[in-house]
Amino acid sequence: MTTPRVAAIHDMSGFGRCSLTVAIPILSAMGVQCCPLPTAFLSTHTGGFEGFTFLDMTDEMPRVAAHWARLGLEFQAIYSGFLGSERQIGIVEDFIRRFRRPDTVVVVDPVMGDFGRIYQTYTAAMCGGMARLAALADVITPNLTEAALLLGQPYETLPAGEAGLRQITERLSLEGRRSVVLTGASLAPGQTGAVCFDARTGQTQVVQTAYIAHEFHGTGDVFSSVLTGALVRGASLAAAAGEAAGFVRACAERTAAEDLPMREGVDFEPLLGLLVPGKEAL
């Protein structure tokens, strides 16, 4: 059987585990070929570091896409994350339209903010562009801040509790046309996870795991990368979200025990064996 391919459209930071330095090893461990399309190269990510370098790859992105098209490459998934400009959002939209096939799953992590705050680099126009990009997705993975932005309502007015989280998730589904994995969804103290609306079944399911009381960079990238790999391997949406939540919890437990600086991200590399297909037989 041919190894499935994922086109991963993210930035790359030389240090600090996030974006492509998370997606590439995770997808590879899951038996999926990761084909990176970098949006930018930074010496480190931007959280907790000063003086980082930044190389904008916007002009190169359509050239890479054109070459891949000439080669006749096909992808079982297209997976996008943090984007640096309105123009990049448009390039990703064009990429999806060019490479999408009936069996391609398009996963958009609409990275725009967290904890009720929009990231400094995002303008109102970029948030609108991200909403348009997300409209092309088969699966989106917003946190609560991004859910509020996509719904066009203040973060403080989002409904709470299980019924409220289910309502948010279902409203984001575009009347059932796309699947939604609402991340960072806690139904009880000491728990976290996701609420999932599956467009294929029309069902909403809740995934919960233990909450590790520690802040980490890059956990959203870890979650969405595992989710994408699991979906490509044929898992249901809820099963993929459960695998992703469990792996993030394991990484958080390990990293908290080591007391690593927050800016280094989660120490996931020693745990990649947990994601290997058929690991029980090894």
mmCIF file of C-alpha atoms in Angstrom:
data_model
loop_
_atom_site.group_PDB
_atom_site.id
_atom_site.type_symbol
_atom_site.label_atom_id
_atom_site.label_comp_id
_atom_site.label_asym_id
_atom_site.label_seq_id
_atom_site.Cartn_x
_atom_site.Cartn_y
_atom_site.Cartn_z
ATOM 1 C CA MET A 1 0.000 0.000 0.000
ATOM 2 C CA THR A 2 1.320 3.447 -0.934
ATOM 3 C CA THR A 3 2.250 5.660 1.996
ATOM 4 C CA PRO A 4 -0.324 8.475 2.270
ATOM 5 C CA ARG A 5 0.866 12.052 1.830
ATOM 6 C CA VAL A 6 -0.032 15.212 3.715
ATOM 7 C CA ALA A 7 0.780 18.689 2.425
ATOM 8 C CA ALA A 8 1.586 20.607 5.633
ATOM 9 C CA ILE A 9 1.395 24.376 5.209
ATOM 10 C CA HIS A 10 2.968 25.969 8.299
ATOM 11 C CA ASP A 11 5.883 28.096 9.391
ATOM 12 C CA MET A 12 9.114 26.493 10.595
ATOM 13 C CA SER A 13 11.021 27.574 13.691
ATOM 14 C CA GLY A 14 14.564 26.318 14.120
ATOM 15 C CA PHE A 15 14.148 26.137 17.901
ATOM 16 C CA GLY A 16 11.035 25.742 20.018
ATOM 17 C CA ARG A 17 8.761 22.846 19.222
ATOM 18 C CA CYS A 18 5.868 24.082 17.099
ATOM 19 C CA SER A 19 4.453 24.105 13.571
ATOM 20 C CA LEU A 20 6.540 22.076 11.097
ATOM 21 C CA THR A 21 9.084 20.819 13.635
ATOM 22 C CA VAL A 22 6.094 19.188 15.334
ATOM 23 C CA ALA A 23 4.084 18.160 12.268
ATOM 24 C CA ILE A 24 6.911 16.450 10.363
ATOM 25 C CA PRO A 25 8.010 13.957 13.068
ATOM 26 C CA ILE A 26 4.473 13.264 14.288
ATOM 27 C CA LEU A 27 3.061 12.523 10.845
ATOM 28 C CA SER A 28 6.132 10.474 9.945
ATOM 29 C CA ALA A 29 5.807 8.381 13.123
ATOM 30 C CA MET A 30 2.171 7.759 12.233
ATOM 31 C CA GLY A 31 3.183 6.266 8.889
ATOM 32 C CA VAL A 32 2.288 9.348 6.844
ATOM 33 C CA GLN A 33 4.597 11.217 4.463
ATOM 34 C CA CYS A 34 4.719 14.872 5.452
ATOM 35 C CA CYS A 35 5.374 17.234 2.532
ATOM 36 C CA PRO A 36 6.145 20.626 4.101
ATOM 37 C CA LEU A 37 5.210 23.868 2.396
ATOM 38 C CA PRO A 38 6.862 26.474 4.677
ATOM 39 C CA THR A 39 5.209 29.864 5.039
ATOM 40 C CA ALA A 40 8.228 31.331 6.839
ATOM 41 C CA PHE A 41 11.459 30.290 8.518
ATOM 42 C CA LEU A 42 12.268 31.704 11.957
ATOM 43 C CA SER A 43 15.299 31.074 14.143
ATOM 44 C CA THR A 44 12.888 30.493 17.066
ATOM 45 C CA HIS A 45 9.166 30.856 17.522
ATOM 46 C CA THR A 46 7.922 34.214 18.758
ATOM 47 C CA GLY A 47 6.726 33.243 22.249
ATOM 48 C CA GLY A 48 9.276 34.056 24.923
ATOM 49 C CA PHE A 49 12.218 34.761 22.603
ATOM 50 C CA GLU A 50 13.721 38.087 21.547
ATOM 51 C CA GLY A 51 15.852 38.918 18.511
ATOM 52 C CA PHE A 52 14.549 36.031 16.400
ATOM 53 C CA THR A 53 15.143 36.038 12.649
ATOM 54 C CA PHE A 54 12.280 35.871 10.141
ATOM 55 C CA LEU A 55 12.421 34.809 6.492
ATOM 56 C CA ASP A 56 9.137 35.334 4.626
ATOM 57 C CA MET A 57 8.431 32.481 2.176
ATOM 58 C CA THR A 58 5.287 33.967 0.635
ATOM 59 C CA ASP A 59 6.791 34.428 -2.847
ATOM 60 C CA GLU A 60 8.097 30.855 -2.859
ATOM 61 C CA MET A 61 4.805 29.197 -1.873
ATOM 62 C CA PRO A 62 3.028 29.419 -5.278
ATOM 63 C CA ARG A 63 6.231 28.298 -7.030
ATOM 64 C CA VAL A 64 6.353 25.161 -4.884
ATOM 65 C CA ALA A 65 2.663 24.506 -5.544
ATOM 66 C CA ALA A 66 3.154 24.927 -9.294
ATOM 67 C CA HIS A 67 6.072 22.480 -9.299
ATOM 68 C CA TRP A 68 4.108 19.921 -7.300
ATOM 69 C CA ALA A 69 1.238 20.272 -9.781
ATOM 70 C CA ARG A 70 3.601 19.679 -12.736
ATOM 71 C CA LEU A 71 4.834 16.545 -10.979
ATOM 72 C CA GLY A 72 1.243 15.336 -10.627
ATOM 73 C CA LEU A 73 1.534 14.954 -6.853
ATOM 74 C CA GLU A 74 -1.585 13.911 -4.986
ATOM 75 C CA PHE A 75 -2.278 14.371 -1.287
ATOM 76 C CA GLN A 76 -4.548 12.438 1.029
ATOM 77 C CA ALA A 77 -4.689 15.500 3.279
ATOM 78 C CA ILE A 78 -3.967 19.219 3.162
ATOM 79 C CA TYR A 79 -3.206 20.615 6.604
ATOM 80 C CA SER A 80 -2.692 24.325 7.307
ATOM 81 C CA GLY A 81 -1.905 26.253 10.469
ATOM 82 C CA PHE A 82 -0.482 29.672 11.359
ATOM 83 C CA LEU A 83 -0.353 32.039 8.378
ATOM 84 C CA GLY A 84 1.481 35.321 8.203
ATOM 85 C CA SER A 85 -0.545 37.544 5.880
ATOM 86 C CA GLU A 86 -3.711 37.954 3.853
ATOM 87 C CA ARG A 87 -1.761 37.012 0.752
ATOM 88 C CA GLN A 88 -0.682 33.714 2.300
ATOM 89 C CA ILE A 89 -4.291 32.932 3.152
ATOM 90 C CA GLY A 90 -5.207 33.432 -0.513
ATOM 91 C CA ILE A 91 -2.324 31.206 -1.621
ATOM 92 C CA VAL A 92 -3.552 28.421 0.651
ATOM 93 C CA GLU A 93 -7.089 28.806 -0.718
ATOM 94 C CA ASP A 94 -5.692 28.411 -4.245
ATOM 95 C CA PHE A 95 -3.641 25.392 -3.125
ATOM 96 C CA ILE A 96 -6.726 23.650 -1.746
ATOM 97 C CA ARG A 97 -8.704 24.272 -4.933
ATOM 98 C CA ARG A 98 -5.829 22.989 -7.076
ATOM 99 C CA PHE A 99 -4.956 19.815 -5.153
ATOM 100 C CA ARG A 100 -8.219 18.746 -3.541
ATOM 101 C CA ARG A 101 -9.564 15.394 -4.760
ATOM 102 C CA PRO A 102 -12.691 13.533 -3.649
ATOM 103 C CA ASP A 103 -10.674 11.551 -1.088
ATOM 104 C CA THR A 104 -8.563 14.482 0.191
ATOM 105 C CA VAL A 105 -9.293 15.635 3.737
ATOM 106 C CA VAL A 106 -8.637 19.343 4.245
ATOM 107 C CA VAL A 107 -7.761 20.212 7.847
ATOM 108 C CA VAL A 108 -7.546 23.913 8.736
ATOM 109 C CA ASP A 109 -6.267 24.916 12.155
ATOM 110 C CA PRO A 110 -7.518 28.542 12.137
ATOM 111 C CA VAL A 111 -4.715 29.909 14.285
ATOM 112 C CA MET A 112 -5.670 33.464 15.303
ATOM 113 C CA GLY A 113 -5.488 33.767 19.082
ATOM 114 C CA ASP A 114 -5.929 32.189 22.503
ATOM 115 C CA PHE A 115 -7.198 33.018 25.994
ATOM 116 C CA GLY A 116 -9.616 35.569 24.526
ATOM 117 C CA ARG A 117 -6.870 37.562 22.781
ATOM 118 C CA ILE A 118 -6.023 37.866 19.083
ATOM 119 C CA TYR A 119 -2.364 37.366 18.168
ATOM 120 C CA GLN A 120 -0.522 40.624 17.492
ATOM 121 C CA THR A 121 0.170 39.804 13.841
ATOM 122 C CA TYR A 122 -3.516 39.285 13.008
ATOM 123 C CA THR A 123 -5.613 42.132 11.622
ATOM 124 C CA ALA A 124 -9.376 42.201 11.211
ATOM 125 C CA ALA A 125 -8.860 41.570 7.489
ATOM 126 C CA MET A 126 -6.706 38.505 8.234
ATOM 127 C CA CYS A 127 -9.329 37.122 10.611
ATOM 128 C CA GLY A 128 -11.894 37.528 7.839
ATOM 129 C CA GLY A 129 -9.565 35.785 5.417
ATOM 130 C CA MET A 130 -9.062 32.911 7.857
ATOM 131 C CA ALA A 131 -12.838 32.507 8.086
ATOM 132 C CA ARG A 132 -13.007 32.242 4.277
ATOM 133 C CA LEU A 133 -10.188 29.690 4.281
ATOM 134 C CA ALA A 134 -11.916 27.687 7.003
ATOM 135 C CA ALA A 135 -15.039 27.585 4.844
ATOM 136 C CA LEU A 136 -13.079 25.367 2.408
ATOM 137 C CA ALA A 137 -12.119 22.875 5.123
ATOM 138 C CA ASP A 138 -13.486 19.419 5.788
ATOM 139 C CA VAL A 139 -12.313 19.709 9.403
ATOM 140 C CA ILE A 140 -11.452 22.766 11.491
ATOM 141 C CA THR A 141 -9.741 22.721 14.892
ATOM 142 C CA PRO A 142 -10.400 26.092 16.590
ATOM 143 C CA ASN A 143 -9.929 26.857 20.252
ATOM 144 C CA LEU A 144 -12.583 28.933 22.025
ATOM 145 C CA THR A 145 -10.980 32.259 21.071
ATOM 146 C CA GLU A 146 -10.875 31.262 17.413
ATOM 147 C CA ALA A 147 -14.417 29.909 17.619
ATOM 148 C CA ALA A 148 -15.611 33.340 18.774
ATOM 149 C CA LEU A 149 -13.772 35.020 15.895
ATOM 150 C CA LEU A 150 -15.223 32.600 13.332
ATOM 151 C CA LEU A 151 -18.710 33.107 14.752
ATOM 152 C CA GLY A 152 -18.271 36.879 14.868
ATOM 153 C CA GLN A 153 -19.188 37.289 18.514
ATOM 154 C CA PRO A 154 -17.313 38.513 21.602
ATOM 155 C CA TYR A 155 -15.334 35.830 23.389
ATOM 156 C CA GLU A 156 -16.982 36.737 26.700
ATOM 157 C CA THR A 157 -20.444 35.930 25.330
ATOM 158 C CA LEU A 158 -19.729 32.324 24.355
ATOM 159 C CA PRO A 159 -22.042 29.882 26.138
ATOM 160 C CA ALA A 160 -20.494 27.657 28.805
ATOM 161 C CA GLY A 161 -21.020 24.104 30.031
ATOM 162 C CA GLU A 162 -21.457 20.977 27.946
ATOM 163 C CA ALA A 163 -24.630 22.241 26.280
ATOM 164 C CA GLY A 164 -22.930 25.533 25.416
ATOM 165 C CA LEU A 165 -19.816 23.840 23.998
ATOM 166 C CA ARG A 166 -21.965 21.537 21.890
ATOM 167 C CA GLN A 167 -23.883 24.562 20.628
ATOM 168 C CA ILE A 168 -20.678 26.377 19.657
ATOM 169 C CA THR A 169 -19.356 23.319 17.847
ATOM 170 C CA GLU A 170 -22.549 22.733 15.908
ATOM 171 C CA ARG A 171 -22.841 26.422 14.943
ATOM 172 C CA LEU A 172 -19.326 26.230 13.496
ATOM 173 C CA SER A 173 -20.306 23.293 11.273
ATOM 174 C CA LEU A 174 -21.892 25.514 8.593
ATOM 175 C CA GLU A 175 -25.224 23.742 9.044
ATOM 176 C CA GLY A 176 -23.563 20.337 9.136
ATOM 177 C CA ARG A 177 -21.374 20.745 6.047
ATOM 178 C CA ARG A 178 -17.985 20.578 7.792
ATOM 179 C CA SER A 179 -16.596 18.719 10.786
ATOM 180 C CA VAL A 180 -15.445 20.662 13.833
ATOM 181 C CA VAL A 181 -13.079 19.780 16.656
ATOM 182 C CA LEU A 182 -13.394 22.466 19.329
ATOM 183 C CA THR A 183 -10.164 22.219 21.334
ATOM 184 C CA GLY A 184 -9.432 23.224 24.911
ATOM 185 C CA ALA A 185 -12.980 22.220 25.890
ATOM 186 C CA SER A 186 -13.323 21.357 29.578
ATOM 187 C CA LEU A 187 -16.527 19.821 30.924
ATOM 188 C CA ALA A 188 -15.350 19.505 34.541
ATOM 189 C CA PRO A 189 -12.498 20.662 36.791
ATOM 190 C CA GLY A 190 -9.327 18.697 36.144
ATOM 191 C CA GLN A 191 -10.395 17.759 32.616
ATOM 192 C CA THR A 192 -9.742 19.074 29.125
ATOM 193 C CA GLY A 193 -10.235 17.829 25.606
ATOM 194 C CA ALA A 194 -12.462 18.520 22.644
ATOM 195 C CA VAL A 195 -16.036 18.592 21.438
ATOM 196 C CA CYS A 196 -16.372 17.039 17.986
ATOM 197 C CA PHE A 197 -19.084 17.473 15.379
ATOM 198 C CA ASP A 198 -18.754 14.852 12.632
ATOM 199 C CA ALA A 199 -20.268 16.031 9.352
ATOM 200 C CA ARG A 200 -20.393 12.434 8.082
ATOM 201 C CA THR A 201 -22.621 11.196 10.881
ATOM 202 C CA GLY A 202 -24.228 14.424 12.077
ATOM 203 C CA GLN A 203 -23.282 13.480 15.646
ATOM 204 C CA THR A 204 -21.566 15.549 18.324
ATOM 205 C CA GLN A 205 -19.258 13.716 20.724
ATOM 206 C CA VAL A 206 -17.137 14.781 23.680
ATOM 207 C CA VAL A 207 -13.539 13.694 24.284
ATOM 208 C CA GLN A 208 -12.026 14.360 27.717
ATOM 209 C CA THR A 209 -8.707 13.600 29.379
ATOM 210 C CA ALA A 210 -6.828 14.723 32.473
ATOM 211 C CA TYR A 211 -5.784 18.375 32.530
ATOM 212 C CA ILE A 212 -2.131 19.043 33.370
ATOM 213 C CA ALA A 213 -1.984 22.368 35.209
ATOM 214 C CA HIS A 214 0.984 23.795 33.338
ATOM 215 C CA GLU A 215 1.305 26.080 30.310
ATOM 216 C CA PHE A 216 3.109 24.834 27.193
ATOM 217 C CA HIS A 217 3.798 26.208 23.741
ATOM 218 C CA GLY A 218 2.924 24.079 20.725
ATOM 219 C CA THR A 219 0.290 21.767 22.198
ATOM 220 C CA GLY A 220 -2.245 22.913 19.590
ATOM 221 C CA ASP A 221 0.179 21.941 16.824
ATOM 222 C CA VAL A 222 0.743 18.554 18.445
ATOM 223 C CA PHE A 223 -3.009 17.973 18.752
ATOM 224 C CA SER A 224 -3.875 18.951 15.178
ATOM 225 C CA SER A 225 -0.946 16.981 13.734
ATOM 226 C CA VAL A 226 -1.967 13.779 15.520
ATOM 227 C CA LEU A 227 -5.592 14.374 14.540
ATOM 228 C CA THR A 228 -4.635 14.792 10.870
ATOM 229 C CA GLY A 229 -2.471 11.683 10.865
ATOM 230 C CA ALA A 230 -5.218 9.623 12.481
ATOM 231 C CA LEU A 231 -7.833 10.851 9.988
ATOM 232 C CA VAL A 232 -5.542 9.949 7.079
ATOM 233 C CA ARG A 233 -5.161 6.470 8.579
ATOM 234 C CA GLY A 234 -8.956 6.092 8.517
ATOM 235 C CA ALA A 235 -9.922 6.846 12.115
ATOM 236 C CA SER A 236 -13.285 8.392 12.908
ATOM 237 C CA LEU A 237 -13.271 12.030 13.967
ATOM 238 C CA ALA A 238 -13.928 11.234 17.643
ATOM 239 C CA ALA A 239 -11.299 8.468 17.683
ATOM 240 C CA ALA A 240 -8.748 10.800 16.041
ATOM 241 C CA ALA A 241 -9.499 13.518 18.590
ATOM 242 C CA GLY A 242 -9.200 10.991 21.412
ATOM 243 C CA GLU A 243 -5.780 9.844 20.185
ATOM 244 C CA ALA A 244 -4.658 13.458 19.847
ATOM 245 C CA ALA A 245 -5.877 14.423 23.322
ATOM 246 C CA GLY A 246 -4.239 11.385 24.891
ATOM 247 C CA PHE A 247 -0.898 12.070 23.221
ATOM 248 C CA VAL A 248 -0.939 15.740 24.249
ATOM 249 C CA ARG A 249 -1.695 14.691 27.840
ATOM 250 C CA ALA A 250 1.222 12.228 27.834
ATOM 251 C CA CYS A 251 3.563 14.903 26.454
ATOM 252 C CA ALA A 252 2.328 17.459 28.992
ATOM 253 C CA GLU A 253 2.860 15.024 31.877
ATOM 254 C CA ARG A 254 6.423 14.307 30.763
ATOM 255 C CA THR A 255 7.276 17.966 30.189
ATOM 256 C CA ALA A 256 5.782 19.139 33.491
ATOM 257 C CA ALA A 257 7.784 16.484 35.352
ATOM 258 C CA GLU A 258 10.976 17.754 33.710
ATOM 259 C CA ASP A 259 10.052 21.376 34.496
ATOM 260 C CA LEU A 260 11.217 22.544 31.077
ATOM 261 C CA PRO A 261 10.871 26.245 30.187
ATOM 262 C CA MET A 262 7.480 26.948 28.612
ATOM 263 C CA ARG A 263 9.038 28.396 25.483
ATOM 264 C CA GLU A 264 10.726 25.075 24.574
ATOM 265 C CA GLY A 265 7.368 23.405 23.937
ATOM 266 C CA VAL A 266 6.458 19.870 24.954
ATOM 267 C CA ASP A 267 9.087 17.133 25.075
ATOM 268 C CA PHE A 268 7.236 14.856 22.654
ATOM 269 C CA GLU A 269 10.096 13.164 20.803
ATOM 270 C CA PRO A 270 10.675 10.288 23.283
ATOM 271 C CA LEU A 271 6.945 9.492 23.105
ATOM 272 C CA LEU A 272 6.615 9.246 19.309
ATOM 273 C CA GLY A 273 6.572 5.450 19.610
ATOM 274 C CA LEU A 274 3.076 5.739 21.045
ATOM 275 C CA LEU A 275 1.885 6.892 17.610
ATOM 276 C CA VAL A 276 3.504 4.183 15.489
ATOM 277 C CA PRO A 277 0.924 2.035 13.654
ATOM 278 C CA GLY A 278 0.870 -1.553 14.913
ATOM 279 C CA LYS A 279 2.996 -0.618 17.915
ATOM 280 C CA GLU A 280 1.339 -3.342 19.968
ATOM 281 C CA ALA A 281 2.931 -5.952 17.713
ATOM 282 C CA LEU A 282 6.465 -4.548 17.904
#
